[in-house]
PDB file of C-alpha atoms in Angstrom:
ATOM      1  CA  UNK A   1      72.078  51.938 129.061  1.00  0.00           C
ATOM      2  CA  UNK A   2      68.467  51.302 130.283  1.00  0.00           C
ATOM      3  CA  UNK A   3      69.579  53.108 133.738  1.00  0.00           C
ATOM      4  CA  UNK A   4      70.626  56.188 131.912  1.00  0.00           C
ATOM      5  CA  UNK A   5      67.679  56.505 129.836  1.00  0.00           C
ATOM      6  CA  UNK A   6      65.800  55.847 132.964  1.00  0.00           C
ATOM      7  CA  UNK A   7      67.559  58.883 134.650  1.00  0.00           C
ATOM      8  CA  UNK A   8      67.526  61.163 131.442  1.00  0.00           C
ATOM      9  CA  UNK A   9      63.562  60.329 131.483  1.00  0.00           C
ATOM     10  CA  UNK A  10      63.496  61.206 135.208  1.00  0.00           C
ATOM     11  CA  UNK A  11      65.667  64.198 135.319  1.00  0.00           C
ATOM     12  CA  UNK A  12      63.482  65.489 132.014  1.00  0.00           C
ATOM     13  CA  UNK A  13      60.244  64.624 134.373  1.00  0.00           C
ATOM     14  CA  UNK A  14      61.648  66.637 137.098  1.00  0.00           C
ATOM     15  CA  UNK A  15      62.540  69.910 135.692  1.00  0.00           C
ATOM     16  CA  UNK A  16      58.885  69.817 133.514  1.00  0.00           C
ATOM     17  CA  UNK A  17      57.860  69.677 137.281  1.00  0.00           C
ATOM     18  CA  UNK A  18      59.757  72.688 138.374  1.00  0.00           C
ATOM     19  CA  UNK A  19      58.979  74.729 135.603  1.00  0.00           C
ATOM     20  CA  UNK A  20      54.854  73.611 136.451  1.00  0.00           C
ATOM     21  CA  UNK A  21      55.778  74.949 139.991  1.00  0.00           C
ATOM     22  CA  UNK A  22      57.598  78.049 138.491  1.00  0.00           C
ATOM     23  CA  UNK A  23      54.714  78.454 136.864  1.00  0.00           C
ATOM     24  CA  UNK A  24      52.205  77.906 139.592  1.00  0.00           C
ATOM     25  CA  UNK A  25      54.124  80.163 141.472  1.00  0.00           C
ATOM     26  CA  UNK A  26      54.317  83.140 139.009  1.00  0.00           C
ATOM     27  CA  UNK A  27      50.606  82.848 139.067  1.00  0.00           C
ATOM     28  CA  UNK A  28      50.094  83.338 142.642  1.00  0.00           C
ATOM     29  CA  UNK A  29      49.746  86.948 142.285  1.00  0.00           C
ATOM     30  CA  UNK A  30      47.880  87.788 144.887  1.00  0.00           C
ATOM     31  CA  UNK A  31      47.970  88.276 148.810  1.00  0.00           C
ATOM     32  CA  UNK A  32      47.561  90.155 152.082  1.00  0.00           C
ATOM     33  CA  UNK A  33      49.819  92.156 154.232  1.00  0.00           C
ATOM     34  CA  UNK A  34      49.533  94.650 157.023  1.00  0.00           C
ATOM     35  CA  UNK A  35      51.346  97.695 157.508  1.00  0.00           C
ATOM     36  CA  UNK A  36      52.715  99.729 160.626  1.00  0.00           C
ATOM     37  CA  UNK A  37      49.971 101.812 160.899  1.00  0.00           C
ATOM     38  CA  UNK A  38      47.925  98.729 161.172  1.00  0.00           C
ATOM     39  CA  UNK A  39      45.808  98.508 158.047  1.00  0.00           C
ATOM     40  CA  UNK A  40      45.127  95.239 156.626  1.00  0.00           C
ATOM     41  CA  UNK A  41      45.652  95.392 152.542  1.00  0.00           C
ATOM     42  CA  UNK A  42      45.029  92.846 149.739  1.00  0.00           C
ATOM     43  CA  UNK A  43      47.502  93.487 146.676  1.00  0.00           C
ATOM     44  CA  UNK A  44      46.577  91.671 143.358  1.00  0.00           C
ATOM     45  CA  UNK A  45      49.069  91.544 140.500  1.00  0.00           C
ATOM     46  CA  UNK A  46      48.198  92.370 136.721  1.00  0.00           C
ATOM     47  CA  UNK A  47      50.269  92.351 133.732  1.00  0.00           C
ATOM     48  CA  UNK A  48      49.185  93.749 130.060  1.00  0.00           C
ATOM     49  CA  UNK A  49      51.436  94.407 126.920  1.00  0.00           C
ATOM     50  CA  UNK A  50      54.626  94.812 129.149  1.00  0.00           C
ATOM     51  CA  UNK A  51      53.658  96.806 132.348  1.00  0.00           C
ATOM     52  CA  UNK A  52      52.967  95.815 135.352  1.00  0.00           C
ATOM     53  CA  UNK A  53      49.932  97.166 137.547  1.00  0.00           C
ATOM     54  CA  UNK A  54      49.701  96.501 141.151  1.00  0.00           C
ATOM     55  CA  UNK A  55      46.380  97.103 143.077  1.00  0.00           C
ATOM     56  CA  UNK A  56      45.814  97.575 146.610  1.00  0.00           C
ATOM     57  CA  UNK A  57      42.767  97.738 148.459  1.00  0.00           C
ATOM     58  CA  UNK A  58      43.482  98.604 152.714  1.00  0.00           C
ATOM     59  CA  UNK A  59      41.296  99.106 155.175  1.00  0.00           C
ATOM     60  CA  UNK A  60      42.134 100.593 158.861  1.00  0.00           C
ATOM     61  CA  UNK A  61      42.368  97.591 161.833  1.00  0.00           C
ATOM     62  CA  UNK A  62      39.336  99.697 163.419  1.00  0.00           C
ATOM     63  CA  UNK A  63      37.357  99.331 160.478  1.00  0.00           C
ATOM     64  CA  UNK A  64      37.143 102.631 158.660  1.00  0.00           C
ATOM     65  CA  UNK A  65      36.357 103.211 154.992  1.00  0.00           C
ATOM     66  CA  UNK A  66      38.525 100.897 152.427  1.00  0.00           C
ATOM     67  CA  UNK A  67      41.087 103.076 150.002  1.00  0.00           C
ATOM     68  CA  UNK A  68      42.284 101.245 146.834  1.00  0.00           C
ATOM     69  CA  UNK A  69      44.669 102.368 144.862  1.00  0.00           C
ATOM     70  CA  UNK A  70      47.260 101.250 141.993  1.00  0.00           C
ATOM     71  CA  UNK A  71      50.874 101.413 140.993  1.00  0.00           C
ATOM     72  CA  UNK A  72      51.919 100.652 137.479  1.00  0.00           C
ATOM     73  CA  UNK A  73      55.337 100.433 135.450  1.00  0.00           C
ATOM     74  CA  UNK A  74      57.443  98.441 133.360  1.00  0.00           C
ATOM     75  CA  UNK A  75      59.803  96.479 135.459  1.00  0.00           C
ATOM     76  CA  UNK A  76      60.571  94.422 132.665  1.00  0.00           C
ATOM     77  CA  UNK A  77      63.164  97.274 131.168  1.00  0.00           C
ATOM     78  CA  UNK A  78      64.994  96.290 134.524  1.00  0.00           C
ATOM     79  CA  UNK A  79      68.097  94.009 133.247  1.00  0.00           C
ATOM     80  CA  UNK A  80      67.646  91.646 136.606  1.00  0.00           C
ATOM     81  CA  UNK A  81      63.669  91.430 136.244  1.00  0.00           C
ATOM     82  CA  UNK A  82      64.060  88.571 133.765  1.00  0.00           C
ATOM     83  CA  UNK A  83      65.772  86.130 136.097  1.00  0.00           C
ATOM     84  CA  UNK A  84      64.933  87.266 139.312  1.00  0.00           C
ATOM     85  CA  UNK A  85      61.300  88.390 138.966  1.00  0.00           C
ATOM     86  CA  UNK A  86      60.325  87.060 142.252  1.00  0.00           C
ATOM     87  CA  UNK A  87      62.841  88.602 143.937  1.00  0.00           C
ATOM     88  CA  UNK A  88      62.183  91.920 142.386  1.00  0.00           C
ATOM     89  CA  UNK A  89      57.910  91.573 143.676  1.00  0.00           C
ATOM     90  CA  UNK A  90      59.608  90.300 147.126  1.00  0.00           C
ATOM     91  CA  UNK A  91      60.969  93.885 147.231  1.00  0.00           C
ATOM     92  CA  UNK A  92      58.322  95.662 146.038  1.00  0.00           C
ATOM     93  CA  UNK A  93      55.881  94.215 148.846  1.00  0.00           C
ATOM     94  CA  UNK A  94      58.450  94.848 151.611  1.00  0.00           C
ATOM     95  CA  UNK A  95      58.614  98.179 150.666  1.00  0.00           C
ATOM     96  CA  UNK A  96      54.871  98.654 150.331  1.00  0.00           C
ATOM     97  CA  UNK A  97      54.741  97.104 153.727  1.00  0.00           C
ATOM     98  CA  UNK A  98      57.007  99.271 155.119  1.00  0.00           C
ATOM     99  CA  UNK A  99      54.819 102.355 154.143  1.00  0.00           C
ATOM    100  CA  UNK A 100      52.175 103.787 157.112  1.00  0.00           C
ATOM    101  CA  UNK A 101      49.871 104.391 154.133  1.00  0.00           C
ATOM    102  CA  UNK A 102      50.632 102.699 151.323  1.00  0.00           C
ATOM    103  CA  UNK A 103      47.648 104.311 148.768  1.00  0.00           C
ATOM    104  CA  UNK A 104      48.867 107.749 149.796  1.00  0.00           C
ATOM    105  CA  UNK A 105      51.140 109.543 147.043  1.00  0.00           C
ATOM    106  CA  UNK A 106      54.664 109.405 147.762  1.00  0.00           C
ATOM    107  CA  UNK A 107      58.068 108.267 145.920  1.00  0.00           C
ATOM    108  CA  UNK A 108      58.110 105.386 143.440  1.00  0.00           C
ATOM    109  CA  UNK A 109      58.344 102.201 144.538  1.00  0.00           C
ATOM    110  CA  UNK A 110      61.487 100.469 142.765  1.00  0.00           C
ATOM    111  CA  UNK A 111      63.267  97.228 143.882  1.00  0.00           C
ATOM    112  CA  UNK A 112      66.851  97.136 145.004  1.00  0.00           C
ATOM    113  CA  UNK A 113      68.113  94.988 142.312  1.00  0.00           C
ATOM    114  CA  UNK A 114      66.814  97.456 140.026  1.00  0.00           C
ATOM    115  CA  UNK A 115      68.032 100.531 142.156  1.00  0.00           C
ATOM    116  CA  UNK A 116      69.447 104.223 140.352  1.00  0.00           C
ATOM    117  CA  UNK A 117      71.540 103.412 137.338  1.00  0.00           C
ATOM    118  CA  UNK A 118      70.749  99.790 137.176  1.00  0.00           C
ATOM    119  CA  UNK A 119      67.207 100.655 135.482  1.00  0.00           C
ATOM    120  CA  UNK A 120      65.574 103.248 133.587  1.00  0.00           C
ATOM    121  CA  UNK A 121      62.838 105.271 135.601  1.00  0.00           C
ATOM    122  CA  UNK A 122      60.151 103.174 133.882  1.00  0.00           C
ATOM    123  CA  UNK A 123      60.988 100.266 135.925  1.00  0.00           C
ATOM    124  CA  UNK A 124      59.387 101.887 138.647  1.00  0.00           C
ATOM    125  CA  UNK A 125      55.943 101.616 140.105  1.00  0.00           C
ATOM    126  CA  UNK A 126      54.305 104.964 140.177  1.00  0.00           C
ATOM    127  CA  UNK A 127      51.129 105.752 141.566  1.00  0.00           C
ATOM    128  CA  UNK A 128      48.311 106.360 139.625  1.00  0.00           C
ATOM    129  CA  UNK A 129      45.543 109.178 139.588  1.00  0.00           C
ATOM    130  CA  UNK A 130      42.312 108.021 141.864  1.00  0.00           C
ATOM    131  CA  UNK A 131      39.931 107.394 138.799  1.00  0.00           C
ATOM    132  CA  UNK A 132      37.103 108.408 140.819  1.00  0.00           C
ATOM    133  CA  UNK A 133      36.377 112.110 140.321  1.00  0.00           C
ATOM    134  CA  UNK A 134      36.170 114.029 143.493  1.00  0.00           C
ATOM    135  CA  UNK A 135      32.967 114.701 145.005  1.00  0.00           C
ATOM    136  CA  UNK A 136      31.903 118.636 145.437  1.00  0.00           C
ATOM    137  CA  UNK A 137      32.192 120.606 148.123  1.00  0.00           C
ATOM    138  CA  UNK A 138      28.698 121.386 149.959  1.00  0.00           C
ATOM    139  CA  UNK A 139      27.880 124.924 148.755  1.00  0.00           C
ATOM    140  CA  UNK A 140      27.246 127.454 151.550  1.00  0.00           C
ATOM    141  CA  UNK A 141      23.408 127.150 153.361  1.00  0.00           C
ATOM    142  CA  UNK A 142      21.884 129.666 152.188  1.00  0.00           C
ATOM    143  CA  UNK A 143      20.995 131.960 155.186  1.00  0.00           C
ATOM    144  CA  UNK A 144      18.982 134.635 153.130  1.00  0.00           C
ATOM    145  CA  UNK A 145      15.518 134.863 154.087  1.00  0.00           C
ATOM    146  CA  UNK A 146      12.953 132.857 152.231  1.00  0.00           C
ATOM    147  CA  UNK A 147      10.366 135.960 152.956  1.00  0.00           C
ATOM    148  CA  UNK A 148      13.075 138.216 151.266  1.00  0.00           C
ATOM    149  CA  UNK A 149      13.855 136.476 148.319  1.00  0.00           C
ATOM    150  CA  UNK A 150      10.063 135.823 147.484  1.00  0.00           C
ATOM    151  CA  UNK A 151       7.773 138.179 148.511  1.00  0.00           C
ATOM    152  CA  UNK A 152       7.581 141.954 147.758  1.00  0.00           C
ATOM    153  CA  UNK A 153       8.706 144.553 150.361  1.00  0.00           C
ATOM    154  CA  UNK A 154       5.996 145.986 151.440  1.00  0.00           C
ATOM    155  CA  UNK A 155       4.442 142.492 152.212  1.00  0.00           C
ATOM    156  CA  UNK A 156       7.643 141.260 153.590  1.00  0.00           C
ATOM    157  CA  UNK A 157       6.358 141.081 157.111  1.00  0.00           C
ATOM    158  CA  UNK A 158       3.136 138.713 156.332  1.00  0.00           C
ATOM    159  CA  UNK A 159       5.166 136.667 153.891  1.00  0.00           C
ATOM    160  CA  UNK A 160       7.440 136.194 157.110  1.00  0.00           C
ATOM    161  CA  UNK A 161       4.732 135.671 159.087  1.00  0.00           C
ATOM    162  CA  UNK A 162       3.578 132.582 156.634  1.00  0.00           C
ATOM    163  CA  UNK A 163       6.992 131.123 155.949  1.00  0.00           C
ATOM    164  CA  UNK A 164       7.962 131.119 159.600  1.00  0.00           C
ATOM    165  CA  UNK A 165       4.139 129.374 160.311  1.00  0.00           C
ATOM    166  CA  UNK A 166       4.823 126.735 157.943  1.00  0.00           C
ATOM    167  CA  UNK A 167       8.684 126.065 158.541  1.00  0.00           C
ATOM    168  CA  UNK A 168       7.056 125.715 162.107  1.00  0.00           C
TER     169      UNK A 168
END
């Protein structure tokens, strides 16, 4: 009797254990991975109030600027998310890593355990807007004539003169 109580205890003890490392696990959502084109990118995985954002940050092997970028959805409406959550991010990640550019806008990303018909389309990761607002375009120089724009005509040629002394 003793002996089975010991093993309940101990079989009890283990699978606490294995959900702590389930749960250790789950919470490693973070990493690195490189792509075919050579960049090196850092993903980091957030959840809020059932979707799922992923965020990428990749820079070029020669250096070159870093682009970041972020793909949300709800891949909890997939039916095989639940149990096989890991396998579903597995997916995801191969597929980002398969990608030359994986910030640049293309197809959702969508695991194959939650392929067409198996999911609705908010399973999948889309893309999201750059929330950085795009910088202007430089305006033209302006090639006019200082001489012309300021002085009168008749004194256009000393005004010239002047402007032309002083831009040196």
């Amino acid at each position: 009797m003793r002996l089975l109580l010991a093993l309940l205890v101990l079989a009890a003890l283990g699978a606490a254990a294995g959900g702590a490392d389930r749960e250790a696990a789950e919470e490693a959502r973070a990493g690195r991975f490189s792509t075919p084109e050579q960049h090196r990118c850092r993903w980091e995985l957030r959840s809020a109030a059932g979707a799922s954002e992923l965020r990428l940050s990749c820079r070029a092997a020669g250096g070159g600027a870093a682009q970041s970028c972020a793909y949300r959805g709800e891949p909890r409406r997939c039916p095989a998310f639940g149990a096989r959550s890991r396998q579903y991010w597995r997916q995801i990640l191969s597929r980002l890593r398969r990608r030359r550019h994986p910030c640049a806008p293309g197809a959702p990303l969508s695991a194959r355990l939650c392929g067409p018909g198996q999911a609705p389309p908010e399973a999948q990761l889309r893309l999201l807007p750059d929330p950085r607002p795009a910088s202007p375009a430089p305006g033209p120089e302006p090639t006019e004539d200082p001489a012309q724009t300021y002085c009168a005509e008749r004194w256009h040629s000393l005004c010239s003169f002047f402007v032309s002394f002083w831009e040196g």
